[in-house]
XYZ file of C-alpha atoms in Angstrom:
714
model
C -34.602 11.519 60.618
C -33.832 8.503 58.472
C -33.764 9.182 54.775
C -34.846 6.619 52.200
C -32.551 7.072 49.192
C -34.972 5.272 46.852
C -37.679 7.843 47.551
C -35.277 10.689 47.077
C -35.216 11.963 43.519
C -31.690 11.947 42.119
C -30.114 15.172 40.960
C -29.700 15.837 37.241
C -27.120 13.345 36.023
C -25.627 15.893 33.674
C -24.388 17.673 36.796
C -23.710 14.860 39.268
C -23.059 11.932 36.955
C -20.662 9.509 38.548
C -20.216 11.676 41.675
C -21.119 11.383 45.340
C -23.789 13.838 46.447
C -25.279 14.887 49.780
C -28.850 15.807 50.577
C -30.857 17.194 53.459
C -33.942 15.562 54.970
C -37.052 14.284 53.124
C -38.589 17.708 53.490
C -35.741 19.159 51.430
C -35.414 16.424 48.878
C -34.368 18.785 46.138
C -31.467 20.229 48.087
C -28.449 18.500 46.559
C -24.805 19.281 46.521
C -21.811 17.481 45.126
C -19.830 18.488 48.205
C -21.001 18.211 51.848
C -22.068 21.394 53.546
C -22.724 22.134 57.203
C -26.477 22.232 56.786
C -26.618 18.929 54.919
C -26.917 15.589 56.650
C -23.875 13.355 56.352
C -25.842 10.801 54.392
C -23.951 9.725 51.282
C -25.535 8.201 48.204
C -23.670 7.464 44.974
C -25.343 7.772 41.609
C -23.925 5.220 39.213
C -22.803 6.672 35.939
C -24.781 5.382 32.975
C -23.045 2.646 31.018
C -20.625 3.932 28.430
C -21.867 3.606 24.870
C -20.719 0.445 23.181
C -17.552 0.956 21.219
C -18.214 0.417 17.527
C -16.830 -2.823 16.179
C -13.810 -2.277 13.971
C -13.032 -4.620 11.107
C -9.386 -5.619 10.701
C -7.520 -7.048 7.735
C -4.030 -8.253 6.832
C -1.781 -5.991 4.711
C -0.217 -9.047 3.060
C -3.442 -11.046 2.643
C -6.276 -8.508 2.156
C -8.873 -11.264 1.850
C -8.397 -12.037 5.556
C -10.864 -10.030 7.633
C -12.210 -10.201 11.151
C -13.822 -7.985 13.773
C -11.215 -6.771 16.251
C -7.414 -7.024 16.268
C -5.512 -10.279 15.971
C -3.011 -12.057 13.760
C -3.384 -13.303 10.213
C -3.970 -17.077 9.980
C -1.945 -17.142 6.747
C 1.140 -14.997 7.293
C 0.915 -14.459 11.052
C 1.282 -10.674 10.848
C -0.701 -8.365 13.093
C -3.951 -7.266 11.453
C -4.690 -3.614 10.689
C -8.010 -1.738 10.697
C -9.875 -1.647 7.387
C -10.919 1.938 8.056
C -7.887 4.078 8.867
C -10.164 6.645 10.528
C -11.572 4.174 13.045
C -10.493 4.194 16.666
C -8.154 1.240 16.861
C -6.758 -0.925 19.579
C -2.961 -0.741 19.631
C -2.801 -3.502 22.224
C -0.653 -5.644 19.912
C 2.176 -3.118 20.041
C 1.943 -2.630 23.806
C 1.769 -6.397 24.417
C 4.854 -7.061 22.291
C 6.672 -4.184 23.933
C 5.894 -5.490 27.426
C 6.982 -9.017 26.498
C 10.197 -7.681 24.969
C 11.148 -5.639 28.051
C 10.569 -8.539 30.454
C 12.313 -11.047 28.194
C 15.261 -8.703 27.691
C 15.662 -8.449 31.472
C 15.688 -12.243 31.772
C 17.907 -12.798 28.722
C 20.652 -10.359 29.728
C 21.905 -12.602 32.606
C 21.867 -15.574 30.220
C 24.334 -13.833 27.947
C 26.620 -13.157 30.917
C 26.369 -16.745 32.195
C 27.513 -18.060 28.819
C 31.067 -17.134 29.873
C 30.890 -19.069 33.164
C 30.398 -22.684 34.010
C 27.057 -22.837 35.851
C 24.563 -25.632 36.554
C 22.157 -26.233 33.685
C 19.069 -25.531 35.768
C 20.012 -21.824 36.099
C 19.771 -21.016 32.352
C 16.730 -23.298 32.275
C 14.942 -21.144 34.877
C 15.850 -17.928 33.093
C 15.083 -19.134 29.556
C 11.804 -20.946 30.254
C 9.646 -17.828 30.882
C 11.216 -16.183 27.830
C 10.498 -19.092 25.519
C 7.145 -20.245 26.905
C 5.639 -16.852 27.815
C 7.549 -14.377 25.668
C 7.412 -16.646 22.635
C 3.826 -17.808 23.183
C 2.370 -15.543 20.424
C 4.915 -16.953 17.982
C 4.164 -20.555 18.832
C 0.416 -19.869 18.541
C 0.932 -18.375 15.095
C 3.221 -21.227 14.097
C 0.560 -23.761 15.097
C -2.100 -21.750 13.221
C 0.084 -21.815 10.100
C 0.364 -25.597 10.344
C -3.397 -26.011 10.788
C -4.115 -23.664 7.863
C -1.324 -25.151 5.737
C 0.180 -21.711 5.179
C 3.832 -21.755 6.141
C 5.175 -18.380 7.213
C 7.934 -16.740 9.224
C 6.410 -17.927 12.488
C 6.468 -21.527 11.261
C 10.230 -21.230 10.982
C 10.638 -19.326 14.272
C 8.460 -21.793 16.186
C 10.188 -24.789 14.675
C 13.693 -23.393 15.250
C 13.344 -22.101 18.821
C 11.099 -24.984 19.850
C 13.642 -27.528 18.627
C 16.491 -25.762 20.439
C 14.521 -25.502 23.698
C 13.232 -29.103 23.713
C 16.653 -30.516 22.866
C 18.050 -28.484 25.789
C 15.469 -30.006 28.150
C 16.598 -33.426 27.002
C 20.199 -32.343 27.461
C 19.536 -31.564 31.144
C 18.936 -35.270 31.776
C 21.365 -36.776 29.260
C 24.278 -34.430 29.793
C 24.377 -33.324 26.143
C 24.706 -29.733 24.892
C 22.269 -27.053 26.092
C 20.819 -24.299 23.889
C 18.751 -22.299 26.360
C 20.692 -19.123 25.620
C 20.169 -19.170 21.829
C 16.470 -20.004 22.127
C 15.891 -17.170 24.633
C 17.957 -14.653 22.676
C 16.164 -15.532 19.437
C 12.747 -15.015 21.047
C 13.875 -11.694 22.521
C 15.263 -10.492 19.193
C 12.104 -11.527 17.348
C 10.072 -9.612 19.941
C 12.264 -6.593 19.299
C 11.679 -7.001 15.571
C 7.923 -7.146 16.139
C 8.020 -3.982 18.244
C 10.032 -2.127 15.603
C 7.841 -3.442 12.793
C 4.544 -2.549 14.481
C 5.867 0.887 15.268
C 7.113 1.439 11.710
C 3.926 0.096 10.143
C 1.903 2.588 12.136
C 3.815 5.349 10.336
C 2.613 4.122 6.950
C -0.879 5.461 7.699
C 0.377 8.733 9.138
C -0.502 10.574 5.919
C -4.122 9.461 6.249
C -4.244 10.335 9.916
C -2.766 13.731 9.086
C -5.569 14.257 6.573
C -8.170 13.315 9.156
C -6.638 15.753 11.608
C -7.022 18.593 9.116
C -10.677 18.961 10.008
C -11.235 21.042 13.169
C -12.931 19.542 16.203
C -15.362 22.445 16.617
C -16.942 25.027 14.364
C -19.058 28.143 14.674
C -22.635 28.533 13.455
C -23.610 31.695 11.607
C -25.263 32.994 14.803
C -21.970 32.692 16.703
C -22.655 29.510 18.681
C -19.763 27.027 18.801
C -20.595 23.343 18.312
C -18.616 20.125 17.705
C -18.089 19.373 14.015
C -19.826 16.011 14.532
C -23.082 17.875 15.211
C -23.050 19.796 11.917
C -25.967 18.850 9.672
C -26.436 19.328 5.956
C -27.893 22.784 5.383
C -26.401 24.391 8.510
C -24.925 27.855 8.000
C -21.391 28.087 9.389
C -19.132 31.097 9.800
C -15.435 30.716 8.935
C -13.175 33.491 10.193
C -9.733 34.483 8.884
C -7.060 31.845 9.536
C -9.567 29.153 10.516
C -9.892 25.721 8.961
C -12.964 25.025 6.865
C -14.966 22.514 8.974
C -16.926 20.590 6.301
C -17.589 20.613 2.570
C -19.992 23.314 1.501
C -20.850 26.376 -0.569
C -20.169 30.009 0.314
C -23.381 31.994 0.787
C -21.899 35.248 2.108
C -18.496 36.919 1.921
C -15.346 35.957 0.055
C -11.779 34.872 0.767
C -8.782 32.991 -0.588
C -8.440 29.412 0.610
C -5.257 27.354 0.795
C -6.225 23.941 -0.605
C -2.669 22.577 -0.818
C -3.261 20.084 1.983
C -5.873 18.334 -0.147
C -4.959 19.135 -3.749
C -1.203 19.641 -3.544
C -1.488 23.101 -5.159
C 0.381 25.782 -3.241
C -1.434 28.812 -4.710
C -4.516 29.862 -2.674
C -7.804 29.682 -4.564
C -10.120 32.686 -4.628
C -13.561 31.871 -3.248
C -16.653 34.025 -3.791
C -20.419 33.502 -3.604
C -21.473 29.981 -4.626
C -17.860 28.756 -4.601
C -17.304 25.294 -3.202
C -15.030 24.863 -0.193
C -13.549 21.649 1.147
C -13.361 20.638 4.789
C -9.804 20.686 6.128
C -8.565 23.493 3.869
C -7.216 26.691 5.412
C -9.050 29.990 5.081
C -7.001 33.106 4.316
C -7.625 36.685 5.413
C -11.292 36.906 4.449
C -14.396 35.842 6.329
C -17.395 34.035 4.910
C -20.564 32.128 5.741
C -20.969 28.719 4.153
C -23.794 26.221 3.853
C -22.814 22.666 4.837
C -23.284 20.289 1.903
C -21.345 17.127 2.815
C -20.561 16.133 6.377
C -19.138 13.133 8.204
C -18.440 10.117 6.016
C -19.691 11.990 2.936
C -17.011 14.689 3.138
C -14.128 14.731 0.664
C -11.564 14.063 3.394
C -13.453 10.989 4.614
C -13.828 9.704 1.061
C -10.124 10.207 0.428
C -9.210 8.252 3.554
C -11.621 5.442 2.693
C -10.454 5.125 -0.917
C -6.772 5.280 -0.016
C -7.308 2.639 2.674
C -8.865 0.390 0.045
C -6.021 1.081 -2.387
C -3.452 0.157 0.248
C -4.944 -3.325 0.435
C -4.840 -3.981 -3.307
C -1.955 -5.760 -4.971
C -0.029 -4.617 -8.030
C 0.990 -7.157 -10.688
C 4.581 -7.084 -9.412
C 3.324 -8.698 -6.188
C 2.548 -11.903 -8.094
C 6.262 -12.685 -8.272
C 6.642 -12.361 -4.507
C 3.494 -14.456 -3.965
C 4.784 -17.302 -6.129
C 8.135 -17.304 -4.353
C 6.536 -17.139 -0.898
C 4.300 -20.117 -1.750
C 7.285 -22.457 -2.054
C 9.681 -20.612 0.215
C 8.797 -22.072 3.626
C 8.791 -25.740 2.505
C 12.094 -25.112 0.723
C 13.617 -23.608 3.871
C 12.451 -26.507 6.027
C 13.969 -28.902 3.487
C 17.215 -26.901 3.482
C 17.261 -27.008 7.288
C 16.750 -30.792 7.269
C 19.548 -31.254 4.721
C 21.820 -29.019 6.802
C 21.080 -31.078 9.902
C 21.797 -34.358 8.087
C 25.031 -33.148 6.474
C 26.456 -31.846 9.743
C 25.271 -34.909 11.665
C 26.974 -37.381 9.328
C 29.891 -35.395 7.929
C 30.523 -32.567 10.387
C 33.157 -32.338 13.101
C 32.529 -33.246 16.713
C 30.288 -32.606 18.499
C 28.253 -33.579 15.443
C 24.789 -33.329 17.004
C 25.517 -29.919 18.445
C 26.780 -28.522 15.136
C 23.894 -30.097 13.238
C 21.275 -28.623 15.552
C 22.804 -25.117 15.723
C 23.162 -24.787 11.950
C 19.728 -26.236 11.202
C 18.136 -23.764 13.627
C 20.162 -20.890 12.113
C 18.804 -21.742 8.640
C 15.218 -21.742 9.927
C 15.638 -18.408 11.687
C 17.550 -16.406 9.084
C 15.233 -17.426 6.233
C 12.054 -15.995 7.759
C 10.130 -14.591 4.751
C 8.893 -11.499 6.561
C 11.011 -9.088 4.490
C 9.803 -10.698 1.256
C 6.189 -10.406 2.333
C 6.544 -6.801 3.467
C 8.374 -5.573 0.356
C 5.338 -4.674 -1.764
C 2.566 -3.885 0.788
C 4.705 -1.382 2.680
C 5.626 0.551 -0.474
C 2.008 0.611 -1.643
C 0.753 1.795 1.749
C 3.269 4.630 1.991
C 3.005 5.571 -1.682
C -0.781 5.874 -1.730
C -0.680 7.897 1.466
C 1.877 10.242 -0.072
C -0.313 10.628 -3.134
C -3.318 11.606 -1.022
C -1.396 14.600 0.301
C -0.352 15.656 -3.218
C -3.765 15.735 -4.851
C -3.513 12.196 -6.280
C -6.072 9.683 -5.048
C -5.062 6.115 -5.961
C -7.950 3.647 -5.979
C -5.948 0.478 -6.676
C -2.321 -0.547 -6.697
C -2.420 -1.907 -10.256
C -3.197 1.579 -11.597
C -0.303 3.006 -9.605
C 2.125 0.457 -11.055
C 0.917 0.766 -14.664
C 0.875 4.574 -14.706
C 4.674 4.790 -14.988
C 4.490 2.666 -18.156
C 1.852 4.787 -19.930
C 2.914 6.022 -23.377
C -0.460 7.310 -24.630
C -2.775 9.650 -22.734
C -6.285 10.099 -24.132
C -7.974 13.194 -22.708
C -11.525 14.446 -22.788
C -11.987 18.150 -23.533
C -14.887 19.521 -21.507
C -14.199 19.526 -17.782
C -10.778 17.932 -18.196
C -8.820 20.397 -20.303
C -11.420 23.139 -20.062
C -13.346 24.614 -17.153
C -16.462 22.748 -18.244
C -18.844 25.691 -18.371
C -19.135 28.611 -20.822
C -17.712 32.013 -19.949
C -17.873 35.412 -21.595
C -14.364 35.864 -22.964
C -14.814 39.089 -24.968
C -17.313 41.896 -25.639
C -17.376 43.964 -28.837
C -19.491 47.128 -29.081
C -20.530 49.493 -31.855
C -19.987 53.242 -31.806
C -21.887 55.017 -29.037
C -22.158 52.036 -26.693
C -20.013 50.641 -23.873
C -19.175 47.097 -22.813
C -20.924 47.556 -19.465
C -24.090 48.835 -21.175
C -24.270 45.950 -23.638
C -23.505 43.317 -20.985
C -26.008 44.834 -18.534
C -28.817 44.839 -21.110
C -28.023 41.288 -22.226
C -27.959 40.024 -18.638
C -31.207 41.843 -17.798
C -32.969 40.073 -20.666
C -31.341 36.697 -19.866
C -32.627 36.770 -16.265
C -35.716 34.886 -17.398
C -33.966 32.614 -19.877
C -33.079 28.954 -19.453
C -30.600 28.938 -22.353
C -27.192 27.369 -21.499
C -25.420 30.643 -22.360
C -27.647 32.688 -20.063
C -25.724 31.601 -16.968
C -22.423 32.711 -18.481
C -23.811 36.163 -19.326
C -25.339 36.612 -15.868
C -22.079 35.485 -14.212
C -20.079 37.992 -16.262
C -22.415 40.827 -15.261
C -22.173 39.782 -11.620
C -18.366 39.676 -11.754
C -18.376 43.281 -13.025
C -20.816 44.378 -10.342
C -23.423 45.526 -12.875
C -26.979 46.363 -11.822
C -29.657 44.589 -13.838
C -32.785 46.360 -15.046
C -36.392 45.260 -14.745
C -37.828 43.513 -17.803
C -41.307 44.724 -18.807
C -42.026 42.483 -21.775
C -40.443 39.127 -22.549
C -40.809 37.147 -25.765
C -38.956 34.025 -26.797
C -37.856 33.754 -30.412
C -37.526 29.965 -30.991
C -34.210 29.084 -32.573
C -33.126 32.718 -32.558
C -33.063 34.312 -29.095
C -35.064 36.624 -26.839
C -36.763 39.979 -27.246
C -37.793 42.127 -24.286
C -38.558 45.722 -23.267
C -36.028 47.248 -20.897
C -36.189 50.885 -19.768
C -38.591 51.658 -22.602
C -36.341 50.180 -25.304
C -36.767 47.021 -27.320
C -33.789 44.749 -26.609
C -32.995 41.720 -28.735
C -30.464 39.130 -27.567
C -29.732 36.134 -29.769
C -27.910 34.693 -32.747
C -27.443 36.099 -36.243
C -30.913 34.998 -37.301
C -32.505 37.036 -34.525
C -30.974 40.210 -35.951
C -31.081 39.237 -39.610
C -27.272 39.232 -39.854
C -25.666 36.964 -42.420
C -21.968 37.222 -41.470
C -20.384 39.064 -38.584
C -17.371 37.491 -36.898
C -17.633 34.424 -34.667
C -19.502 35.941 -31.728
C -21.908 33.702 -29.797
C -24.536 36.282 -28.791
C -25.571 39.563 -30.406
C -27.339 42.449 -28.681
C -29.556 45.003 -30.477
C -31.253 48.118 -29.092
C -34.415 49.099 -30.950
C -33.399 46.780 -33.820
C -29.953 48.394 -34.136
C -26.844 46.294 -33.385
C -25.203 47.534 -30.176
C -22.616 44.825 -29.605
C -21.784 41.140 -29.345
C -20.530 38.703 -26.709
C -18.183 35.780 -27.371
C -18.957 32.900 -25.008
C -16.608 29.925 -24.810
C -15.588 27.089 -22.542
C -12.091 28.273 -21.610
C -9.021 26.222 -20.730
C -8.233 25.655 -17.079
C -5.400 27.948 -15.949
C -2.954 25.065 -15.438
C -3.850 22.985 -18.514
C -1.203 24.366 -20.881
C 1.683 23.869 -18.430
C 0.415 20.375 -17.540
C 0.179 19.304 -21.199
C 3.698 20.597 -21.876
C 5.026 18.702 -18.837
C 3.327 15.472 -19.945
C 4.789 15.849 -23.410
C 8.256 16.210 -21.875
C 7.645 12.922 -20.050
C 7.483 11.285 -23.483
C 3.727 10.747 -23.437
C 1.696 11.043 -26.636
C -1.528 13.000 -26.130
C -4.823 12.413 -27.938
C -7.830 14.735 -27.613
C -11.011 12.637 -27.644
C -14.137 14.803 -27.443
C -17.838 14.549 -28.065
C -17.842 18.206 -29.097
C -17.767 19.502 -32.668
C -14.682 19.144 -34.814
C -14.168 22.916 -34.859
C -14.351 23.263 -31.064
C -12.035 20.288 -30.498
C -9.522 21.522 -33.094
C -9.439 24.998 -31.527
C -8.512 23.565 -28.122
C -6.021 21.094 -29.613
C -4.216 23.787 -31.585
C -3.906 25.984 -28.520
C -2.279 23.096 -26.621
C -0.181 21.682 -29.455
C -2.071 18.372 -29.530
C -1.917 16.829 -33.006
C -4.191 13.784 -32.606
C -7.842 14.866 -32.393
C -10.984 12.730 -32.419
C -14.200 14.784 -32.280
C -17.939 14.087 -32.118
C -17.218 10.834 -30.295
C -20.078 9.077 -28.505
C -19.372 7.123 -25.282
C -19.109 3.871 -27.231
C -16.779 5.543 -29.732
C -14.477 6.670 -26.936
C -14.276 3.175 -25.470
C -13.660 1.709 -28.932
C -10.827 4.163 -29.580
C -9.142 3.237 -26.299
C -9.467 -0.467 -27.149
C -7.936 0.187 -30.589
C -4.935 1.931 -29.016
C -4.490 -0.969 -26.598
C -4.647 -3.457 -29.456
C -1.889 -1.497 -31.185
C 0.392 -2.233 -28.241
C 0.159 1.084 -26.410
C -0.163 1.418 -22.632
C -3.162 3.752 -22.513
C -4.393 6.116 -19.824
C -7.727 7.892 -20.228
C -8.529 11.151 -18.416
C -12.115 12.362 -18.220
C -14.802 13.649 -15.917
C -18.227 12.943 -17.394
C -20.736 10.122 -17.597
C -19.875 9.793 -21.295
C -16.232 9.120 -20.337
C -16.984 6.210 -17.988
C -16.782 3.407 -20.628
C -13.421 4.695 -21.898
C -12.099 5.072 -18.346
C -12.973 1.444 -17.658
C -11.445 0.295 -20.960
C -8.072 2.009 -20.436
C -5.083 0.445 -18.688
C -5.334 3.357 -16.252
C -8.498 5.416 -15.861
C -7.934 8.942 -14.535
C -10.931 10.915 -13.267
C -11.328 14.513 -12.214
C -12.723 14.905 -8.692
C -14.853 17.762 -10.076
C -16.556 15.299 -12.422
C -19.375 12.805 -12.072
C -19.455 9.943 -9.572
C -19.702 7.319 -12.312
C -16.465 8.610 -13.861
C -14.690 8.485 -10.510
C -15.955 4.965 -9.809
C -14.573 3.714 -13.152
C -11.151 5.271 -12.675
C -8.091 3.848 -10.953
C -6.755 7.300 -10.110
C -8.643 10.477 -9.216
C -7.061 13.927 -9.507
C -8.293 16.131 -6.710
C -9.301 19.638 -7.734
C -9.778 18.330 -11.295
C -6.353 19.558 -12.352
C -4.182 17.796 -14.949
C -1.100 19.179 -13.216
C -1.699 16.545 -10.546
C -1.293 13.870 -13.235
C 2.368 14.825 -13.609
C 2.774 14.321 -9.866
C 0.940 10.995 -10.160
C 3.410 9.764 -12.790
C 6.359 10.740 -10.594
C 4.700 8.976 -7.648
C 4.152 5.838 -9.736
C 7.803 5.710 -10.783
C 9.036 6.299 -7.244
C 6.739 3.632 -5.790
C 7.596 0.942 -8.339
C 11.305 1.721 -7.920
C 10.881 1.395 -4.143
C 9.111 -1.970 -4.510
C 11.909 -3.304 -6.706
C 14.489 -2.145 -4.168
C 12.622 -3.922 -1.378
C 12.275 -7.139 -3.366
C 15.971 -7.010 -4.224
C 16.892 -6.577 -0.558
C 14.643 -9.492 0.440
C 15.876 -11.872 -2.285
C 19.584 -11.084 -1.932
C 19.320 -11.347 1.844
C 17.980 -14.899 1.671
C 20.245 -15.833 -1.233
C 23.286 -15.008 0.900
C 21.918 -15.702 4.379
C 20.684 -19.280 3.991
C 23.943 -20.780 2.656
C 25.969 -18.909 5.297
C 23.635 -20.149 8.044
C 23.945 -23.698 6.662
C 27.720 -23.471 7.169
C 29.007 -23.080 3.631
C 31.873 -20.875 4.884
C 33.028 -23.350 7.535
C 35.235 -25.542 5.314
C 37.072 -22.468 4.003
C 37.166 -20.004 6.881
C 35.927 -21.955 9.900
C 32.965 -19.536 10.251
C 29.619 -20.655 11.654
C 26.583 -18.406 12.024
C 25.062 -18.466 15.503
C 21.220 -18.695 15.621
C 21.303 -15.511 17.706
C 23.104 -13.627 14.929
C 20.714 -15.153 12.397
C 17.769 -13.838 14.418
C 19.284 -10.348 14.561
C 19.871 -10.458 10.791
C 16.278 -11.551 10.194
C 14.990 -8.633 12.271
C 17.280 -6.198 10.481
C 16.067 -7.347 7.047
C 12.409 -6.674 7.926
C 13.107 -3.301 9.480
C 15.314 -2.265 6.541
C 12.490 -3.004 4.083
C 10.031 -0.924 6.108
C 12.534 1.901 6.506
C 13.154 1.956 2.771
C 9.402 2.107 2.098
C 9.022 5.030 4.501
C 11.331 7.087 2.288
C 8.346 7.513 -0.040
C 6.755 9.797 2.526
C 9.244 12.499 1.549
C 9.671 11.811 -2.173
C 9.561 14.960 -4.291
C 6.653 14.971 -6.730
């Protein structure tokens, strides 16, 4: 019986998608199988797989000219370099590297015989046949970029390469018919060496984002819901309950709702000591769980997660330019015209005053000047160091938002710090409990917490948290009465309990306790509630002082509270009760006095001062507006990371200066040698092939030096 495939319902595509399937007769239309069976008719129908989803468009930019942007890969119309993705987390097309690698391999195969034939007398058409594919096909990307630089009036390394190799090749074509000197070998070798340089450069540049890619790879691909089902991390939604078992990686940012553990956050914050996590503790995606197990509620997923934000901000920072780059930009602006002029002068001098064959010497030396002076190393000096340095910072708990902040940080001599949330935890805690005769700490704390269950006072949360930490059971409150300006009175277990300040108990003077507790109008004890220092604050302040940095405590809190914290840390300069405008004005005053000022804070009230400082430093635990106004963000809100940031700043600036020195000294020596300055004294001439190898080496050496920042000790 003939079967009409169009009337035969297809099998579920989730099972047979893209496969051949067999079916029986029309009476058994639902009998499908991906493989033929004896009882199935040998009628074959292929179900076409549905079209693959469109690949998202990726925006690319130039590391040397960040203002250049386009959708998809390509080369920069200004400097000619291969563009890089704006978003380091995006799936990118590495076709540029593979194309250059393929061209290099083929050109190397064709160029090798040319080098051998240089030692034999052969007809000119043989090197012509071997060199032509190398120059015209292998060098095509370079000539295209050279032409683009001419059209855009932005001379670059490819302008010089195109002009040099093109001149050598065309003059060799003319030489075939006139019997003059041929330069097929140098032109082919130069193209091959430049291709090798491009392959090495593209490969090395890919390593500069390895720190970001490593961060992205911290997050697991799958996770487990609280009910045990395993799903891809991409499917996690805000509010989902996820179970994290011992040794697993936390999948997304969230809050623990059940269980407890210690979590290694060193991969994100740079701190090696695991952090204890209990109920309501925040956990960060990509961090490593210890021996405990817990259930967490997803709070931030996908692009909103801390890891994604880090990658995005670091990517943006890598494309910013520090002030030191202005020097390189000014030099690069006049460099290419100056090199072309130097090449023309070299050609003229050798043509009129050089030894025979004059034209040959003039052409070889002019081409050598063009090739050796390619400004690639000069252009790469700063961007490569910034890219590697910011990536290194991201793995050490230092998030750099712009390159200017990174450069200026190593010059800072005055650090202005906010108190609450920067030096201190940022929320009150019960630090001590005093009791009268006949009562215990647990009894007093339990009664106070029982009464505070229904209170909205800022100190109530601290008292309840202290009772919870001690595992105390709270009692039921039968009567609750607010005493405005004094405290609370309630009936608990048949007793009248009063919790409040001195006025609530009629006490005139009794220590410096924050909260007093009375049972049936008789004082039972008191609780001291304070905003305590962060565990690492003291060591961080001491380390900053050793770096020669003057510290100023600038707080909106009372003079007494600010002085207490300052004395404990050995900070002499204290400005208290400062409003947001006062903080910004103080920073401006310090700047006017000639100080390089950094401001560290975490709150909305710190934002104006952060923006006013030379370098704004925000705590990641603070408000978004503070982070947005800061050039540097310290992950985990820990000042200890600021010490690492200063070391990173010094290492990065030192690396940039080294790269610029290499680039300048290379051209300062290379151009005169290529022009033939050593010939009258030593009879030495620099072959264009050697000049090309030297040019490649200079670029690779700059990148290699920048990559050392990946392992710098902070």
